[in-house]
Coordinates of C-alpha atoms and ligand atoms in Angstrom, one line a residue:
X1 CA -10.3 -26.3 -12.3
X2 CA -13.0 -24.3 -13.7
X3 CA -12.4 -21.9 -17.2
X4 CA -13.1 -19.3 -14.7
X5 CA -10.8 -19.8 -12.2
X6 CA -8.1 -20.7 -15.1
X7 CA -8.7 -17.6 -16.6
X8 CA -8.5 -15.7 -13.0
X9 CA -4.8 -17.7 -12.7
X10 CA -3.9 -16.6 -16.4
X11 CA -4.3 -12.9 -15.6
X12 CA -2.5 -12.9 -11.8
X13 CA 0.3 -14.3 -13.4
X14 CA 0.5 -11.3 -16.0
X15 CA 2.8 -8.5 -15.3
X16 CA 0.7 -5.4 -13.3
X17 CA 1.9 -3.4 -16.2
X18 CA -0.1 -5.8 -18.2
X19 CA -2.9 -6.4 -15.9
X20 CA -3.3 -2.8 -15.6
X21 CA -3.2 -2.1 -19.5
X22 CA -5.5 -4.8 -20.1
X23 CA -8.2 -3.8 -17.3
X24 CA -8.7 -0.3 -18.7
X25 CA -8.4 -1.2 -22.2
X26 CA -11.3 -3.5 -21.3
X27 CA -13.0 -0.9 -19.3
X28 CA -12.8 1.5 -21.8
X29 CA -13.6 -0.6 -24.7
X30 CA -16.9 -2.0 -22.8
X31 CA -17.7 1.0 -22.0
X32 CA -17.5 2.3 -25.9
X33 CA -19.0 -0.9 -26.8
X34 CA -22.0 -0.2 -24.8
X35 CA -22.4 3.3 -25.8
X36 CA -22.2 2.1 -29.5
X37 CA -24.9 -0.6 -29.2
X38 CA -27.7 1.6 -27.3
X39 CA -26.8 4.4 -30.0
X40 CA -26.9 2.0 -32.4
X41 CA -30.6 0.5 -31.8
X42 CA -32.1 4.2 -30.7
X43 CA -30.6 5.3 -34.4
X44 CA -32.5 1.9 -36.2
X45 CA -35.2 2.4 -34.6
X46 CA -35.4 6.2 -35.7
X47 CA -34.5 5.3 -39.2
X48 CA -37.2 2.9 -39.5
X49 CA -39.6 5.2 -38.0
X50 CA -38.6 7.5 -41.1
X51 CA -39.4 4.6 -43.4
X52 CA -42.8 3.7 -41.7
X53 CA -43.9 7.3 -41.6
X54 CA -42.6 7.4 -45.7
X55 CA -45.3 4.5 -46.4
X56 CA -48.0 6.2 -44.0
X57 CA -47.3 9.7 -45.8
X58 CA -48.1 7.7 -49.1
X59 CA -50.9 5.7 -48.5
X60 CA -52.3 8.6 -46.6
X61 CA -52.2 10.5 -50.3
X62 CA -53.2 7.4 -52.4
X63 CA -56.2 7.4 -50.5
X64 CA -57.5 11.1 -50.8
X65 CA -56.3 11.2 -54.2
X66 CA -59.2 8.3 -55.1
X67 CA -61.6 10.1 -52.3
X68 CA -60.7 13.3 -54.4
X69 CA -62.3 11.6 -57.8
X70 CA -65.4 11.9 -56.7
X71 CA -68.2 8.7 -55.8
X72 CA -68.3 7.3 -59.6
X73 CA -65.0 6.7 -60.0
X74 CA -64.0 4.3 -63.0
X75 CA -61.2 2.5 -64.4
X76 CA -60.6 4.7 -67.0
X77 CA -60.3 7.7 -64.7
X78 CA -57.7 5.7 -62.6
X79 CA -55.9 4.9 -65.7
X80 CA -55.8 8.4 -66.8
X81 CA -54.6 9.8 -63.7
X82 CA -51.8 7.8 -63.4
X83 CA -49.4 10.6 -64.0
X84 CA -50.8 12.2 -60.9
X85 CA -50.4 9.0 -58.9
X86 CA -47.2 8.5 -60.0
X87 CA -46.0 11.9 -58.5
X88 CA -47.3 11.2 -55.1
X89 CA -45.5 7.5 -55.2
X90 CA -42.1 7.6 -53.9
X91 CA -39.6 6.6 -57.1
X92 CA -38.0 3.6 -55.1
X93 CA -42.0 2.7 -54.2
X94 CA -43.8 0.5 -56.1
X95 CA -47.8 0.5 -56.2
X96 CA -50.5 -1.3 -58.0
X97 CA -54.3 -1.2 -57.9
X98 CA -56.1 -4.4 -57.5
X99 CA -60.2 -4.8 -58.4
X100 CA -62.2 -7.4 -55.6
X101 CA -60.9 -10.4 -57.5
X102 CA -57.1 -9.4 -57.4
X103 CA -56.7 -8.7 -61.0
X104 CA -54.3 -5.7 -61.0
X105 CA -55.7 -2.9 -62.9
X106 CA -52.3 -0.3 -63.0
X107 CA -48.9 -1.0 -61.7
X108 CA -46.6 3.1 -60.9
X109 CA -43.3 1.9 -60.9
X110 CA -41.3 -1.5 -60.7
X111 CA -38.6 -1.8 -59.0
X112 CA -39.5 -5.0 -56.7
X113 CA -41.4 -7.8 -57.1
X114 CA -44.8 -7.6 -55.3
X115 CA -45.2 -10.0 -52.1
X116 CA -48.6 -12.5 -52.8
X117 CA -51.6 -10.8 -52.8
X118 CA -52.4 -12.9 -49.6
X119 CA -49.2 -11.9 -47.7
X120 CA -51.0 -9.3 -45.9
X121 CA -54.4 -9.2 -43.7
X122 CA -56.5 -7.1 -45.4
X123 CA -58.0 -4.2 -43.5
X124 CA -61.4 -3.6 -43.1
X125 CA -61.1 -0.2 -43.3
X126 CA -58.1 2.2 -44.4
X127 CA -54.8 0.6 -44.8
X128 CA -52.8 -1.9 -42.6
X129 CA -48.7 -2.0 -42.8
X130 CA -46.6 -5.5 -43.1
X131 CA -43.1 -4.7 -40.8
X132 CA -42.3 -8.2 -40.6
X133 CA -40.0 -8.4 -43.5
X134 CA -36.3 -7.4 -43.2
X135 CA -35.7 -6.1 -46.6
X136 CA -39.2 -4.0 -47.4
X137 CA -42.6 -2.4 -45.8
X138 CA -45.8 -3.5 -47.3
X139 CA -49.1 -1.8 -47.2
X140 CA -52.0 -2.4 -48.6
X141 CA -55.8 -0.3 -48.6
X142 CA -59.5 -0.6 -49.3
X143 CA -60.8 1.5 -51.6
X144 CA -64.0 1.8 -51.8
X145 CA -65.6 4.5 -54.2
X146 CA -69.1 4.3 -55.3
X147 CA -69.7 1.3 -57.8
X148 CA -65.6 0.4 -57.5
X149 CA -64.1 -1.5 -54.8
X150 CA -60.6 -2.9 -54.9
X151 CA -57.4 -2.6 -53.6
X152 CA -54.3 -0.1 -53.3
X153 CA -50.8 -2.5 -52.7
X154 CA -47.6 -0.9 -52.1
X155 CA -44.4 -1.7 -51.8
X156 CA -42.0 0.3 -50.2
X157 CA -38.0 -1.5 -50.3
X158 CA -35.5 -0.8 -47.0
X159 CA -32.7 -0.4 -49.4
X160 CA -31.4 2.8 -48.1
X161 CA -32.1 2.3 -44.7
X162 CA -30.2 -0.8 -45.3
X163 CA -27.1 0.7 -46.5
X164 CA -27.4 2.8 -43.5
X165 CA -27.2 1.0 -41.0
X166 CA -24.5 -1.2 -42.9
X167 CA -22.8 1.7 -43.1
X168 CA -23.1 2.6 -38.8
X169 CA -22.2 -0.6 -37.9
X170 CA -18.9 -1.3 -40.4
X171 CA -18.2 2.3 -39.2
X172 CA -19.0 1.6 -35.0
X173 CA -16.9 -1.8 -35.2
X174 CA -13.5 -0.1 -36.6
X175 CA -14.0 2.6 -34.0
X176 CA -14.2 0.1 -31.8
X177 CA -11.5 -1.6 -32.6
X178 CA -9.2 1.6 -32.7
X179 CA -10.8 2.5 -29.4
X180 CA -9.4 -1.1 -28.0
X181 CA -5.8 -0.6 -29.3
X182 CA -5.7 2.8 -28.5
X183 CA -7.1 2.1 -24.8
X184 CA -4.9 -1.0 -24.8
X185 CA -1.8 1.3 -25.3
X186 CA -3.0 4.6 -23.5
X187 CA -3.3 1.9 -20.5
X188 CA 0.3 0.0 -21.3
X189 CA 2.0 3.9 -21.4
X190 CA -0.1 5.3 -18.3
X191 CA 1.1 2.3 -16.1
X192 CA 4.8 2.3 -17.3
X193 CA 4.8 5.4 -16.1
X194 CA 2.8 5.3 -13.1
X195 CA 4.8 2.0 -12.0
X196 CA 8.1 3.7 -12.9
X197 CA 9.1 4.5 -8.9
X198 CA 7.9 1.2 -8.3
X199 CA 10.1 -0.8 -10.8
X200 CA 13.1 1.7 -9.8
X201 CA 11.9 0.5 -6.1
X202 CA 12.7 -3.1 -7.2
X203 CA 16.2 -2.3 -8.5
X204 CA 17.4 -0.4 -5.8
X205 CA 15.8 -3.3 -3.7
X206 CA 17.7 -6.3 -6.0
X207 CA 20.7 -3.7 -5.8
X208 CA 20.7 -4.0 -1.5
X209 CA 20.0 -7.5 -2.0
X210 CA 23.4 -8.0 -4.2
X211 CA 25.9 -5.6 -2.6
X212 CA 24.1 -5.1 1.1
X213 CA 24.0 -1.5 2.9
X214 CA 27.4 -0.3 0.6
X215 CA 25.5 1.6 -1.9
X216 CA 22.8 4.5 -0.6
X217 CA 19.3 4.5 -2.2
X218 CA 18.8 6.4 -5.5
X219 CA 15.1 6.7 -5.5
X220 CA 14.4 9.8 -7.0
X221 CA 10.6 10.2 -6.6
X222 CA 8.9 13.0 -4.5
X223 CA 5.2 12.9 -5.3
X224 CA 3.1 12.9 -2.4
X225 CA 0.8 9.9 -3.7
X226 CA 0.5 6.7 -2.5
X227 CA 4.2 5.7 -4.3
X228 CA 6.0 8.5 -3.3
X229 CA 4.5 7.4 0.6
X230 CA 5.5 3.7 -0.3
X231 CA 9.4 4.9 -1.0
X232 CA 9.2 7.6 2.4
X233 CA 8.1 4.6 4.1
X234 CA 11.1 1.7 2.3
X235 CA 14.1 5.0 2.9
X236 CA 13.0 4.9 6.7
X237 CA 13.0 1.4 6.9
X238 CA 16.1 1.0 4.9
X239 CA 17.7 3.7 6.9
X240 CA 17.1 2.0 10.5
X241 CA 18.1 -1.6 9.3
X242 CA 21.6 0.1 7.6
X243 CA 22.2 1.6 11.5
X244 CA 21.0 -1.2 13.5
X245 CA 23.1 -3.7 11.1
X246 CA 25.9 -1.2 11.1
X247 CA 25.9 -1.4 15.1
X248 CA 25.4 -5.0 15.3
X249 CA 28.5 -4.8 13.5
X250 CA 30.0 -2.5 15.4
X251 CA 29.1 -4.4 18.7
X252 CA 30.6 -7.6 17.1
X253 CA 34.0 -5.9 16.0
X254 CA 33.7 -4.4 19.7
X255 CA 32.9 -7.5 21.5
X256 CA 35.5 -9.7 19.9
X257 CA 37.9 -7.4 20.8
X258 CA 36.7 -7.1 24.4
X259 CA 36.8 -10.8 25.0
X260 CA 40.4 -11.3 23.1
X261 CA 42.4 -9.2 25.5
X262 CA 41.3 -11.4 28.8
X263 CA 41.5 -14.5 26.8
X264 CA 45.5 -13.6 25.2
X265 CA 46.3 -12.2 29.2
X266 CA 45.2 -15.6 31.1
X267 CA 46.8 -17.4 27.7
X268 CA 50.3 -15.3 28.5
X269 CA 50.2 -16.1 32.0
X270 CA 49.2 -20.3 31.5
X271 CA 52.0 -20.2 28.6
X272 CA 54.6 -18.2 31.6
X273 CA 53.6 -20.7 34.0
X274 CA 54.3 -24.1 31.7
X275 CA 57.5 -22.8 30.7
X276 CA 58.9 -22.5 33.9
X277 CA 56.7 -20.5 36.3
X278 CA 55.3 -23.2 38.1
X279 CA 58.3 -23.8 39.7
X280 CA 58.4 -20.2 41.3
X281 CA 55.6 -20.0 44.4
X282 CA 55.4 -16.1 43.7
X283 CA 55.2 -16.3 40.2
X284 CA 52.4 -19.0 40.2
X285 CA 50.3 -16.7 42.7
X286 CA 50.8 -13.2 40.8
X287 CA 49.7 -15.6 37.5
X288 CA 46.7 -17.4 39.2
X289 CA 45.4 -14.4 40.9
X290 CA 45.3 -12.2 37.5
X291 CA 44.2 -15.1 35.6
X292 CA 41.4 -15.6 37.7
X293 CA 40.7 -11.7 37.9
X294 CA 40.6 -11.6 33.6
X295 CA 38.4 -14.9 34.1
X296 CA 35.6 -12.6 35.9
X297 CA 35.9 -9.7 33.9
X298 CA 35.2 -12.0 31.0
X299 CA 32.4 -13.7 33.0
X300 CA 31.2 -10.1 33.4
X301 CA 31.0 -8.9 30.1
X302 CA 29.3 -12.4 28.6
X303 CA 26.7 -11.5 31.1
X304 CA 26.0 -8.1 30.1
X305 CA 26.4 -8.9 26.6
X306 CA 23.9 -11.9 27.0
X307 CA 21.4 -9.3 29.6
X308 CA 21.8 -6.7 26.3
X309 CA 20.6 -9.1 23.8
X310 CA 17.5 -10.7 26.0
X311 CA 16.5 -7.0 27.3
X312 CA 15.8 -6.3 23.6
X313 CA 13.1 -8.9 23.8
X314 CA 11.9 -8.4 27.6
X315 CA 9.4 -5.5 26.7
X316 CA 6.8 -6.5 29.6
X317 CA 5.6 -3.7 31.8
X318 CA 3.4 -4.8 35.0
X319 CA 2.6 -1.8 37.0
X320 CA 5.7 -1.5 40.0
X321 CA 6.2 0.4 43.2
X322 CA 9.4 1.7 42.7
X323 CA 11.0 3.2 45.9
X324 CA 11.0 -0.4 47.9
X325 CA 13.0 -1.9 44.9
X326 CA 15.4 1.3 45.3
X327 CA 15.5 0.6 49.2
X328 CA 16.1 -3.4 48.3
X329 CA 19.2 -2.2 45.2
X330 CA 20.8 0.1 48.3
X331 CA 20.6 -2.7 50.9
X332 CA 22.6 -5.1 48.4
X333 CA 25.1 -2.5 46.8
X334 CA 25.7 -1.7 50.9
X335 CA 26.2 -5.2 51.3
X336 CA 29.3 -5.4 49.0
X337 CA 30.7 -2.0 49.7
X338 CA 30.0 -1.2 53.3
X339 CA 32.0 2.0 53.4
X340 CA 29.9 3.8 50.9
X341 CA 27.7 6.9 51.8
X342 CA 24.2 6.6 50.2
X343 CA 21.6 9.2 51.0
X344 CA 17.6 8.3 50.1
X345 CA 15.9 11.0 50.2
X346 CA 12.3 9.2 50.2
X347 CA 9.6 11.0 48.5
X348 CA 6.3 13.1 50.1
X349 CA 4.1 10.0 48.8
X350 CA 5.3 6.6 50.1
X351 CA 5.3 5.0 46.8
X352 CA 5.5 5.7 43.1
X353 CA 3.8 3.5 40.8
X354 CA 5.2 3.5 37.5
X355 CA 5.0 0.9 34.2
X356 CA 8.0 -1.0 34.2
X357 CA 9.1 -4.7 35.5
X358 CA 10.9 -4.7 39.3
X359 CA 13.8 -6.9 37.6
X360 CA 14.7 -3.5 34.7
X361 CA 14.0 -1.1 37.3
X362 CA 16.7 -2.8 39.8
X363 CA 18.9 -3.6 37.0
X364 CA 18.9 0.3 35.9
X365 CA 19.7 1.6 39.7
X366 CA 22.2 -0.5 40.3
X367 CA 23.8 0.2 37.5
X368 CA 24.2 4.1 38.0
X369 CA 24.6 3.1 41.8
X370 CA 27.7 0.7 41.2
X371 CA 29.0 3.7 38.4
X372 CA 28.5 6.2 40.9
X373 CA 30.8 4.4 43.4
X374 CA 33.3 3.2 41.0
X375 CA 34.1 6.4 39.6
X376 CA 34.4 8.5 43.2
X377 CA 37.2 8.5 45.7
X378 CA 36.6 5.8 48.9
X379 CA 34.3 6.7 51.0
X380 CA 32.0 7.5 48.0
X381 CA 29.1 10.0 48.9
X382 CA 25.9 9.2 46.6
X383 CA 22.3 10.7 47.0
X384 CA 18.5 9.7 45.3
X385 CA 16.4 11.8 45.3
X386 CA 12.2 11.8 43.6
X387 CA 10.9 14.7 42.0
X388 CA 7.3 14.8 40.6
X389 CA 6.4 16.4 37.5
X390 CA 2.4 16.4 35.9
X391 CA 3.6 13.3 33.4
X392 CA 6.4 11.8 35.0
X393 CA 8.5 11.2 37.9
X394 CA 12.0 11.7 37.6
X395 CA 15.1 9.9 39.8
X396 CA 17.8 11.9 40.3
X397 CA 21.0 9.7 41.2
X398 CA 24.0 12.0 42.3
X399 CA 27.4 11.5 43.4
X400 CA 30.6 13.5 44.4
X401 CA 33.0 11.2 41.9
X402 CA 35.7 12.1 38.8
X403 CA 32.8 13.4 37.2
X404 CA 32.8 13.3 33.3
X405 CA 34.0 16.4 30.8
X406 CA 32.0 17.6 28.3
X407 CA 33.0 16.0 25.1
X408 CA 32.5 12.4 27.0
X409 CA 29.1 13.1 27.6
X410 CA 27.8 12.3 24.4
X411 CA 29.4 8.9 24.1
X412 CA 29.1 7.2 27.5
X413 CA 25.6 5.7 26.6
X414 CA 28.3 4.0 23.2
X415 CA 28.4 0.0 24.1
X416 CA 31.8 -0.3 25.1
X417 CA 33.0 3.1 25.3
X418 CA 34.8 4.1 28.6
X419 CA 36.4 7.5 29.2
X420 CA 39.1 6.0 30.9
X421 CA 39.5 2.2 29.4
X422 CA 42.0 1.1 32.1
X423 CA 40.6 2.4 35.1
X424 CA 37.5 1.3 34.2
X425 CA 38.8 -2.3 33.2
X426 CA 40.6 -2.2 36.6
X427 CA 37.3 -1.9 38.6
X428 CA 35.4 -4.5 37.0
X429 CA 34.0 -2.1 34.9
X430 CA 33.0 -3.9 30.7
X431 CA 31.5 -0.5 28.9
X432 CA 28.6 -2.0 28.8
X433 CA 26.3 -1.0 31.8
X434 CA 25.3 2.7 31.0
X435 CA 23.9 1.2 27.0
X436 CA 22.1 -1.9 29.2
X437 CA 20.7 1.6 31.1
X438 CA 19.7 3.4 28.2
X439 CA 18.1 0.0 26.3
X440 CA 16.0 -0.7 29.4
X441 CA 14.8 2.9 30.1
X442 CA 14.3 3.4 25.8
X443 CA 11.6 0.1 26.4
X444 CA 10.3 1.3 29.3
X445 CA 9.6 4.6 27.1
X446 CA 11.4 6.6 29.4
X447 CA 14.5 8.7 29.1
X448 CA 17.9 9.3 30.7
X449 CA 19.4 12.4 31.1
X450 CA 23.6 13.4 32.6
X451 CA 24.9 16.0 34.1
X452 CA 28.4 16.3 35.0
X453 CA 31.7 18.7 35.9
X454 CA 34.9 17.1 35.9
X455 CA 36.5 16.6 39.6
X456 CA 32.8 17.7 40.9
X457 CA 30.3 14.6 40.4
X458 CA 27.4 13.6 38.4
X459 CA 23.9 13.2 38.0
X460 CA 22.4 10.8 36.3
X461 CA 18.6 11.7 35.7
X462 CA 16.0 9.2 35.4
X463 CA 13.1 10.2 33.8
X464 CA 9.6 8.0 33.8
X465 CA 6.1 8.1 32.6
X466 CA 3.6 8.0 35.6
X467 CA 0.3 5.8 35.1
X468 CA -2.4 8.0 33.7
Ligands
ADP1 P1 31.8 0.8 32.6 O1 31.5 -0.7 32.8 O2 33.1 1.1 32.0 O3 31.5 1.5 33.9 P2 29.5 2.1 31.6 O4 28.8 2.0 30.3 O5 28.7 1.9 32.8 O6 30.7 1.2 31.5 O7 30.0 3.6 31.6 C1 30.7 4.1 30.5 C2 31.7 5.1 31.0 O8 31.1 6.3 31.5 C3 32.6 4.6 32.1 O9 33.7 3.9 31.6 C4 33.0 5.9 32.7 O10 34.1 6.4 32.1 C5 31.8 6.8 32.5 N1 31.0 6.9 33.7 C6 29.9 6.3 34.0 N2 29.3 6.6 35.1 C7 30.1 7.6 35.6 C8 30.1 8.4 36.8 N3 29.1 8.3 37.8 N4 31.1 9.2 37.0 C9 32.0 9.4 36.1 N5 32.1 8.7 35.0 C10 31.2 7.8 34.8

């Protein structure tokens, strides 16, 4: 593994608390850093300018002070002039004057030792400047006056612009040191409290991992950022897994209880019948027959039970024309109960085509058909009828029955609730077929709709999307 790659795994296992204090502390410090180190070279390289234009300013008056004297300048006049030349040098500057051979003739000021004579090129003409040296800037000039020629050295030390910059860069690195702690820590506080929901997320999390749906959720962050969306988004999750566990609980607890009472009935009649009711023709009949009948009413509800849980995965929808599969769900209902009165009134086009599988749509008429009889006196009258809409198609489904009151209404689409729990058991019925109904028409994204008067009938509404 490469340093890089180490170094990427070092940081991803960090904390984002720490990832995120150290990214902007980095951030900020790079980007102070950077700022430092242009500002620092454009300030040398202004300073030095200042030093540079120092030596030019003094050579420049060296030099027309000796033009001043006039073509027959001597020594002596030199020498006696030093007190002028020694205002125009700079205190910290040194100078001395050189003849043609080198041998210096006056010296204004010592305060550093002269570099060799041969250090420097020597100009033809005017002065030439030496940069190359870290701690001082040389320069040194023809003169050339009548009879005298020599030399003008100077000597010109980077003391203060030393001590400067010493100074900018002692004072730039503990800035930029304060800048990295204080970055370090402005970035440590600002994700604390940025990740504050987050980590209050995580308990409330750890907390439904440890006690389940028991305890609501105390998230109590509104902002409408990216967080606050994170949490809307967790609540609403959260909230539809606490019902849908809550009714899978409820189904169990329902279901158990459904199955026991067949089960302890055909277990009171077998226990009856070892005792002594074999022995007794009528008693064995009555026992058999009801055993038998609790036998299919648990056969039944397993089959509705198992048809709920595999309708929640049969989502298919194949495009299907629906009134044949109504005409093939009457034929077969007529099949079993031959004195029933169905009335299909067909609609003004021959077929419908909607979005749902032939098996659901069957499945969801011949549920409200087989209600529909069961719950109206013998002969039972029933009636389907089509009736178009811009969006959808709806199936009306109505009968003459014990209709259902108000307060029922509600509940009937409950697994397992009956308004009546012993008729209802008596005619086969489990509690199960109107939720089967309102699962199927839920995935086949359409809706169900009742309306009812006690003693008078119902109708049970089907609505559907049509094709676009
Ligand atoms: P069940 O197997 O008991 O018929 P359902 O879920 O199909 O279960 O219906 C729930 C309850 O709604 C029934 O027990 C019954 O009381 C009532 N119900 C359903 N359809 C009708 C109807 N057409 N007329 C009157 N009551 C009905």
């Amino acid at each position: 593994m490469t340093t890089l790659n180490r170094w990427k795994q070092s940081i991803a296992s960090q904390s984002l608390k720490k990832r995120w204090a150290i990214g902007s502390g980095a951030v900020i410090f790079l980007s102070f850093a950077t700022m430092s180190i242009i500002l620092f070279i454009a300030l040398k390289g202004w300073l030095y300018q200042q030093e540079e234009q120092e030596v030019n300013r003094t050579m420049r008056d060296l030099t027309s002070f000796f033009e001043s004297q006039g073509p027959f300048l001597t020594v002596q006049d030199i020498q006696s002039n030093k007190g002028l030349m020694t205002s125009i040098v700079d205190k910290d500057q040194t100078v001395r004057l050189l003849n043609a051979d080198g041998i210096e003739l006056l010296q204004i000021n010592d305060t550093s030792t002269f570099p060799l004579f041969d250090d420097i090129d020597l100009p033809r003409k005017g002065y030439a400047l030496n940069t190359d040296k870290s701690s001082s800037i040389s320069a040194i000039g023809n003169i050339q006056l009548g009879k005298f020629v020599g030399y003008v050295q100077l000597e010109h030390p980077l003391k203060g612009f030393q001590s400067i910059m010493t100074y900018i860069i002692t004072t730039m690195l503990l800035f930029s040191v304060c800048a990295l702690l204080l970055s370090g820590w402005i970035g440590y506080m600002l994700a604390t409290y940025l990740l504050r929901p987050l980590q209050d997320l995580k308990i409330s999390m750890d907390d439904v991992a440890a006690h389940g749906f028991e305890k609501d959720l105390a998230i109590s962050y509104h902002a409408k950022d990216e967080i606050g969306e994170l949490i809307v988004v967790y609540e609403s999750m959260m909230a539809k897994l606490k019902s849908s566990f809550e009714k899978q609980q409820q189904f169990m607890a329902d279901a158990s209880h459904e199955l026991r009472t067949p089960i302890q009935v055909v277990e009171g009649h077998l226990a009856l019948l070892n005792r002594w009711g074999k022995d007794d023709p009528v008693i064995l009949q009555e026992s058999l027959e009801i055993s038998l009948r609790e036998v299919k009413q648990m056969k039944t509800l397993i089959d509705e039970m198992l048809e709920l849980a595999r309708g929640e995965q049969l989502k298919e929808r194949p495009p299907t024309y629906i009134v044949k599969h109504t005409i093939d769900v009457i034929k077969e209902i007529m099949q079993v109960h031959p004195t029933v009165y169905i009335k299909h009134n067909l609609p003004v086009q021959e077929e419908i085509e909607i979005l749902i599988s032939s098996n659901v749509y069957q499945q969801i008429i011949r549920n409200i058909l087989t209600n529909a009889i069961r719950y109206s006196k013998e002969p039972a009258h029933v009636s389907i009828a089509y009736e178009y809409k811009p969006d959808e198609v709806i199936v009306h489904i109505q009968d003459q029955g014990i209709g259902i009151a108000p307060n029922d209404i509600s509940k009937i689409f409950d697994r397992f609730y009956r308004v009546d729990p012993a008729r209802s058991r008596n005619l086969g019925g489990s509690g199960l077929g109107l939720s089967i109904v309102k699962m199927l028409m839920d995935n086949a994204g359409g809706s169900i709709f009742v309306k009812s008067e006690k003693d008078k009938g119902s109708t049970f509404s089907l609505m559907f999307p049509l094709i676009k």
